[in-house]
CSV table of C-alpha atoms in Angstrom, one decimal:
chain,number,residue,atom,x,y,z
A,1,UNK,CA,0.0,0.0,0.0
A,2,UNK,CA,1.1,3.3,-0.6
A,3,UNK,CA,1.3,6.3,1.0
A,4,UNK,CA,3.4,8.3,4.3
A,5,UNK,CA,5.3,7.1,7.8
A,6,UNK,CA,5.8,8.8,10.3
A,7,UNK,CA,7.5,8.0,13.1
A,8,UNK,CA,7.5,8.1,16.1
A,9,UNK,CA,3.8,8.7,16.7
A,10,UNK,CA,4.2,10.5,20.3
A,11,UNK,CA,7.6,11.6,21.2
A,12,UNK,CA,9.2,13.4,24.6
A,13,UNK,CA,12.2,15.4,24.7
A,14,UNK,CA,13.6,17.3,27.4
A,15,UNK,CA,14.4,21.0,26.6
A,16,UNK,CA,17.6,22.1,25.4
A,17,UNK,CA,17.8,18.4,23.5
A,18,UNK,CA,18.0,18.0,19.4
A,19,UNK,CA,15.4,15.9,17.9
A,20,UNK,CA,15.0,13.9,14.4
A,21,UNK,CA,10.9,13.3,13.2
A,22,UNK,CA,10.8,11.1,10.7
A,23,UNK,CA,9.0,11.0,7.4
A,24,UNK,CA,9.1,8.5,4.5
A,25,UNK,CA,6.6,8.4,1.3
A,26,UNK,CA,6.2,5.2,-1.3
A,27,UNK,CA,4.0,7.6,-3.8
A,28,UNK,CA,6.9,9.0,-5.9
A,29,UNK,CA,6.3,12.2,-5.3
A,30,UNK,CA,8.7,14.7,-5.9
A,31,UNK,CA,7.2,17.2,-3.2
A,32,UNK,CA,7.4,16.7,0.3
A,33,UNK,CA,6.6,19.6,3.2
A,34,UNK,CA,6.8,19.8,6.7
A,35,UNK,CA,4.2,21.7,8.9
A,36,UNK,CA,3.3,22.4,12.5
A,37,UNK,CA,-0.3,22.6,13.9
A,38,UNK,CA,-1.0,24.1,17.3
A,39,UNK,CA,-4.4,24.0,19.2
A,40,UNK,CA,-7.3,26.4,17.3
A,41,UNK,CA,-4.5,27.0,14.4
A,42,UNK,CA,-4.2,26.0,10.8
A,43,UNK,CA,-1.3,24.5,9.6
A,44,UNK,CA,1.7,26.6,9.4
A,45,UNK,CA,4.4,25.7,6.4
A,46,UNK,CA,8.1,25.0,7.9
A,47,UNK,CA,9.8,23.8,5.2
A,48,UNK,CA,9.5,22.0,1.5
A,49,UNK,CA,11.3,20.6,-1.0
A,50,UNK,CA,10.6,20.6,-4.5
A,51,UNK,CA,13.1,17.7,-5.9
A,52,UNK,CA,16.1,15.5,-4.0
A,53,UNK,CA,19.3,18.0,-2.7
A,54,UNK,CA,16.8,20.4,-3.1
A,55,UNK,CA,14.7,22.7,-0.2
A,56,UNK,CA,13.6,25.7,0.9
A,57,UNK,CA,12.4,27.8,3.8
A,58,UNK,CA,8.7,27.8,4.2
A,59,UNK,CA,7.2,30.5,7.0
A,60,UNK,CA,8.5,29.3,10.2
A,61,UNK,CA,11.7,27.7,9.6
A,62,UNK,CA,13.6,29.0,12.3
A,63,UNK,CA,14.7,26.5,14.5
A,64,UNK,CA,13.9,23.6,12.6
A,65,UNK,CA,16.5,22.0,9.6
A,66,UNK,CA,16.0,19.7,7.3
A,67,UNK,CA,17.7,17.6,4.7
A,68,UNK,CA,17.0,15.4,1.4
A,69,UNK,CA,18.8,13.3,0.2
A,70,UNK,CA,16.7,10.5,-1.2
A,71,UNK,CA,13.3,10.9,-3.1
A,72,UNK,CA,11.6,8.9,-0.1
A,73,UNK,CA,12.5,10.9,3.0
A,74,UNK,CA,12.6,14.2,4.3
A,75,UNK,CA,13.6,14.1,8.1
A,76,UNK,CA,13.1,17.3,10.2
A,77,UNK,CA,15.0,18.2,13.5
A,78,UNK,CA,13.7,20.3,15.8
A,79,UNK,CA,16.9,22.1,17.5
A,80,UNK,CA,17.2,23.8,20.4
A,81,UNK,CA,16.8,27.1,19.2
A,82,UNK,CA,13.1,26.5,18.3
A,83,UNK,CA,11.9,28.7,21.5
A,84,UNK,CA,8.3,26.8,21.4
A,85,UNK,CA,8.7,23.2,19.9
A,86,UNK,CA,5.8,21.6,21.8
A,87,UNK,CA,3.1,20.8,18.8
A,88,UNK,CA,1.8,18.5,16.0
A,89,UNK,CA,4.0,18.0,13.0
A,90,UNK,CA,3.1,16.7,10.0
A,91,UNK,CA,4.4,15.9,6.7
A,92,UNK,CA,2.7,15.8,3.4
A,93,UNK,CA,4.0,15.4,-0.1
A,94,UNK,CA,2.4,15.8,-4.0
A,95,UNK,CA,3.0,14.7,-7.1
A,96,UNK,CA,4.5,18.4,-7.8
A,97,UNK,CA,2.8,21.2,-8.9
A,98,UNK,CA,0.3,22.9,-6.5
A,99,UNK,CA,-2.7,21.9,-8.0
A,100,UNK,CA,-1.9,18.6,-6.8
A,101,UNK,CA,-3.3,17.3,-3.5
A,102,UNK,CA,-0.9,16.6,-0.3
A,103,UNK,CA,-1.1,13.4,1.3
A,104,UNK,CA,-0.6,13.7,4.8
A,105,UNK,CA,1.1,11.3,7.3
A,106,UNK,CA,-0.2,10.3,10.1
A,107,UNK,CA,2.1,13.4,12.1
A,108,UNK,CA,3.9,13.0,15.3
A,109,UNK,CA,3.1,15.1,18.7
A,110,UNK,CA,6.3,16.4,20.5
A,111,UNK,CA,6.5,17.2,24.0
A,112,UNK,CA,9.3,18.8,25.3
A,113,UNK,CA,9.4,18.7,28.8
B,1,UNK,CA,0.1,38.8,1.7
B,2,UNK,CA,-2.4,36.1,2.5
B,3,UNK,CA,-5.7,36.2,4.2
B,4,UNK,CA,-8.0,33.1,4.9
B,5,UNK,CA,-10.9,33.5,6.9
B,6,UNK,CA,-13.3,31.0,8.0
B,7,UNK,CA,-15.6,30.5,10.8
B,8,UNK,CA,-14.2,29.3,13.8
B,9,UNK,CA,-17.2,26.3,14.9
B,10,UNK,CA,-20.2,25.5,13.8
B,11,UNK,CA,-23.1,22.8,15.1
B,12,UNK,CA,-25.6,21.3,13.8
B,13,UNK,CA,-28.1,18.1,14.2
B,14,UNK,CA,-27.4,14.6,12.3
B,15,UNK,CA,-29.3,14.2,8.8
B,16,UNK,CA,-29.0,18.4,8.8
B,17,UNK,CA,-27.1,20.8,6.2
B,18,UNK,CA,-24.1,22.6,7.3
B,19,UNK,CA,-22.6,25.6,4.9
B,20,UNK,CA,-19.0,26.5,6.0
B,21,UNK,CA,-17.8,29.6,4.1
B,22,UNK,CA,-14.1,30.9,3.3
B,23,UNK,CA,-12.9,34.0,1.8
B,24,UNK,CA,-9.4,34.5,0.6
B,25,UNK,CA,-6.8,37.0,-0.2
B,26,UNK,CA,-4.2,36.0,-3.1
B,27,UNK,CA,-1.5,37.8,-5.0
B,28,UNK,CA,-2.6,35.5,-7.9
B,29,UNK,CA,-5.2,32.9,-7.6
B,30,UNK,CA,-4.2,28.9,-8.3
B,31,UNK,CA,-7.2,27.1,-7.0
B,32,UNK,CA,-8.8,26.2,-3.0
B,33,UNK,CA,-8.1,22.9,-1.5
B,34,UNK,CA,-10.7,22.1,1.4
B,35,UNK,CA,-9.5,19.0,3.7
B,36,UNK,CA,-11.0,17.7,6.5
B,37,UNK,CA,-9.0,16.6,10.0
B,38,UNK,CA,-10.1,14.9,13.0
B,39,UNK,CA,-8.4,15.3,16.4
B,40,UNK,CA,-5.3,14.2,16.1
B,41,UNK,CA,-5.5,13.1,12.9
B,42,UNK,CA,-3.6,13.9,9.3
B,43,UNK,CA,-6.0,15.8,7.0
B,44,UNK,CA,-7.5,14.6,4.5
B,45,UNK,CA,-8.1,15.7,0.8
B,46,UNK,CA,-12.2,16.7,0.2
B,47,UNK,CA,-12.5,18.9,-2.9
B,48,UNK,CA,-10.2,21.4,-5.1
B,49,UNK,CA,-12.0,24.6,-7.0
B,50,UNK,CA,-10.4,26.4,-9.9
B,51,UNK,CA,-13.3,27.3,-12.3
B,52,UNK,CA,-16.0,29.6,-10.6
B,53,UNK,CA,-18.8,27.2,-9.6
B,54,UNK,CA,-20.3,24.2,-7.4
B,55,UNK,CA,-18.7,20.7,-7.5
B,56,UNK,CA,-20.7,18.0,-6.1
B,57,UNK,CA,-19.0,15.0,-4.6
B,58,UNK,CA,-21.5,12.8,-3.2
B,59,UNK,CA,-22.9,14.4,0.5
B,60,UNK,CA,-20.0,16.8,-0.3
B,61,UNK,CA,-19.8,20.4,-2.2
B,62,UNK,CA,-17.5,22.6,-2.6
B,63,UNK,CA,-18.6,26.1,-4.2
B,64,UNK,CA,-15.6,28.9,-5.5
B,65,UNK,CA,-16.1,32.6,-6.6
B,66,UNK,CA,-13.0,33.6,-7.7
B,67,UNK,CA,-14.4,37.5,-8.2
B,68,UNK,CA,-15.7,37.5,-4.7
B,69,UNK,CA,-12.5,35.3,-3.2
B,70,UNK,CA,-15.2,33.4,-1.8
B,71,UNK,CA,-15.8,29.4,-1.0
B,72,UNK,CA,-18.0,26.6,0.7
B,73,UNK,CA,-18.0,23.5,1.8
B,74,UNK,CA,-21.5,21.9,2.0
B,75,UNK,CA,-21.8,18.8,4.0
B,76,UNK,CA,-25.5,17.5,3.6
B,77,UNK,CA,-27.2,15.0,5.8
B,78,UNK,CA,-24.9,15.3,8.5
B,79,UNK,CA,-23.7,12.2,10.4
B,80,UNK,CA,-22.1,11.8,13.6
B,81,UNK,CA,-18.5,10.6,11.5
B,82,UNK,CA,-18.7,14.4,10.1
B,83,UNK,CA,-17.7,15.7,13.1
B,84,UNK,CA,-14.1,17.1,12.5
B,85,UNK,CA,-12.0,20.5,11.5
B,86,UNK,CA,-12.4,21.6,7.9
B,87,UNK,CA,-9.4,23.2,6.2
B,88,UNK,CA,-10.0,25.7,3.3
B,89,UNK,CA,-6.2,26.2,1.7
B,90,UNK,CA,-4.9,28.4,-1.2
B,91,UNK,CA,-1.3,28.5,-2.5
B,92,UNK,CA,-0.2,32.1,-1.8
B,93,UNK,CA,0.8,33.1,-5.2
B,94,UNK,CA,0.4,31.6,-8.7
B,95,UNK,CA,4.2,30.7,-8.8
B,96,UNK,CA,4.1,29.6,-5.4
B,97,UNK,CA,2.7,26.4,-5.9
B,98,UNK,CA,2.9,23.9,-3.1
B,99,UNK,CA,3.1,26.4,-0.4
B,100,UNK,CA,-0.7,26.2,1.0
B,101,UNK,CA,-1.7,28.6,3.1
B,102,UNK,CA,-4.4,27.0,5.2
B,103,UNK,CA,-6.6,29.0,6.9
B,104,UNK,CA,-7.0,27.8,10.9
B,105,UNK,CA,-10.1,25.7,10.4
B,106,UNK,CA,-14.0,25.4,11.3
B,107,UNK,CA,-14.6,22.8,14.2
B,108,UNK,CA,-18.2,20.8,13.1
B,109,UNK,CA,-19.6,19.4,15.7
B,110,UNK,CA,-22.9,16.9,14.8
B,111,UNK,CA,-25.0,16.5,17.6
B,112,UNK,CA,-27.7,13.5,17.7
């Protein structure tokens, strides 16, 4: 079946701490994005890449990096300069251009503590 | 800039109509993505207007007026399962596809 992972579903960090959220698609898409949700809020774009090697800055990037290196995956970290990390990610990807839907993955709630 | 406005809850009974309106500000219109989300849950894809007009997807419409920067979601005979957050999304610009702006969604809650 196709479609996007993410893992892990729930994950806890203590403050100050670096941390990895993983996300994986088996569509072929050439887009993938990355985007935060916080109670009462829409989505808010972090970052998204077009194509492999390739990826840019969406509206909130600061504090977050990403990388990609394979068509598949586009891993986010969250690093310590995010002053409010605590929320709902979740990834997405498309077939391209923007009149394509995004499939979303299941996302994955951090806590930091 | 961008500007997507849309009503922060609405309620209504099972078997009922619900209209759920959005209005937009673009630099360049490229089409309005409505998704629905329940808590905790990814969103998922309902409808996407380009041409002015209603499309009709089973219990499901979605209405666009690009003049007005207008849309709505209709969600006819309401069932408990239709309770959830619905997205309205535009990409900013029309060389800015894939960036959706999402507005921050109307909560439906379906009462018995």
């Amino acid at each position: 079946d196709g479609g996007i992972t993410q893992s892990p579903k729930y994950l806890f960090r203590k403050e100050g701490q670096n941390v990895t959220l993983s996300c994986e698609q088996n569509l072929n898409h050439d887009a993938m994005y990355w985007y935060r949700q916080d109670p009462g809020q829409g989505l808010r774009l972090i970052y998204y890449s077009q194509i492999v090697n390739d990826f840019q800055k969406g509206d909130i990037a600061e504090g977050y990096s990403v990388s990609r290196e394979k068509k598949e995956s586009f891993p986010l970290t969250v690093t310590s300069a995010q002053k409010n990390p605590t929320a709902f990610y979740l990834c997405a990807s498309s077939r391209g251009a923007g009149k394509n839907e995004q499939f979303f993955g299941p996302g994955t709630r951090l806590t930091v503590l | 800039g961008q500007n997507i406005d849309q009503p922060t809850e609405m309620t209504a009974t099972e078997g009922a109509i619900v209209q759920i309106n959005c209005t937009y500000q673009t630099s360049g219109f490229n089409g309005l993505f409505w998704y629905q989300q329940h808590a905790g849950e990814a969103p998922t894809f309902l409808s996407y207007n380009v041409l002015d007009g209603l499309e009709e997807k089973g219990r499901f419409s979605s209405f666009l007026s690009r003049s007005k920067g207008y849309s709505y979601l209709l969600l006819k005979e309401l069932q408990m399962k239709d309770s959830a957050s619905y997205l309205c999304a535009v990409p900013p610009s029309t060389d800015s596809w894939g960036k959706l702006q999402f507005g921050a969604g109307t909560q439906v809650v379906v009462t018995p």
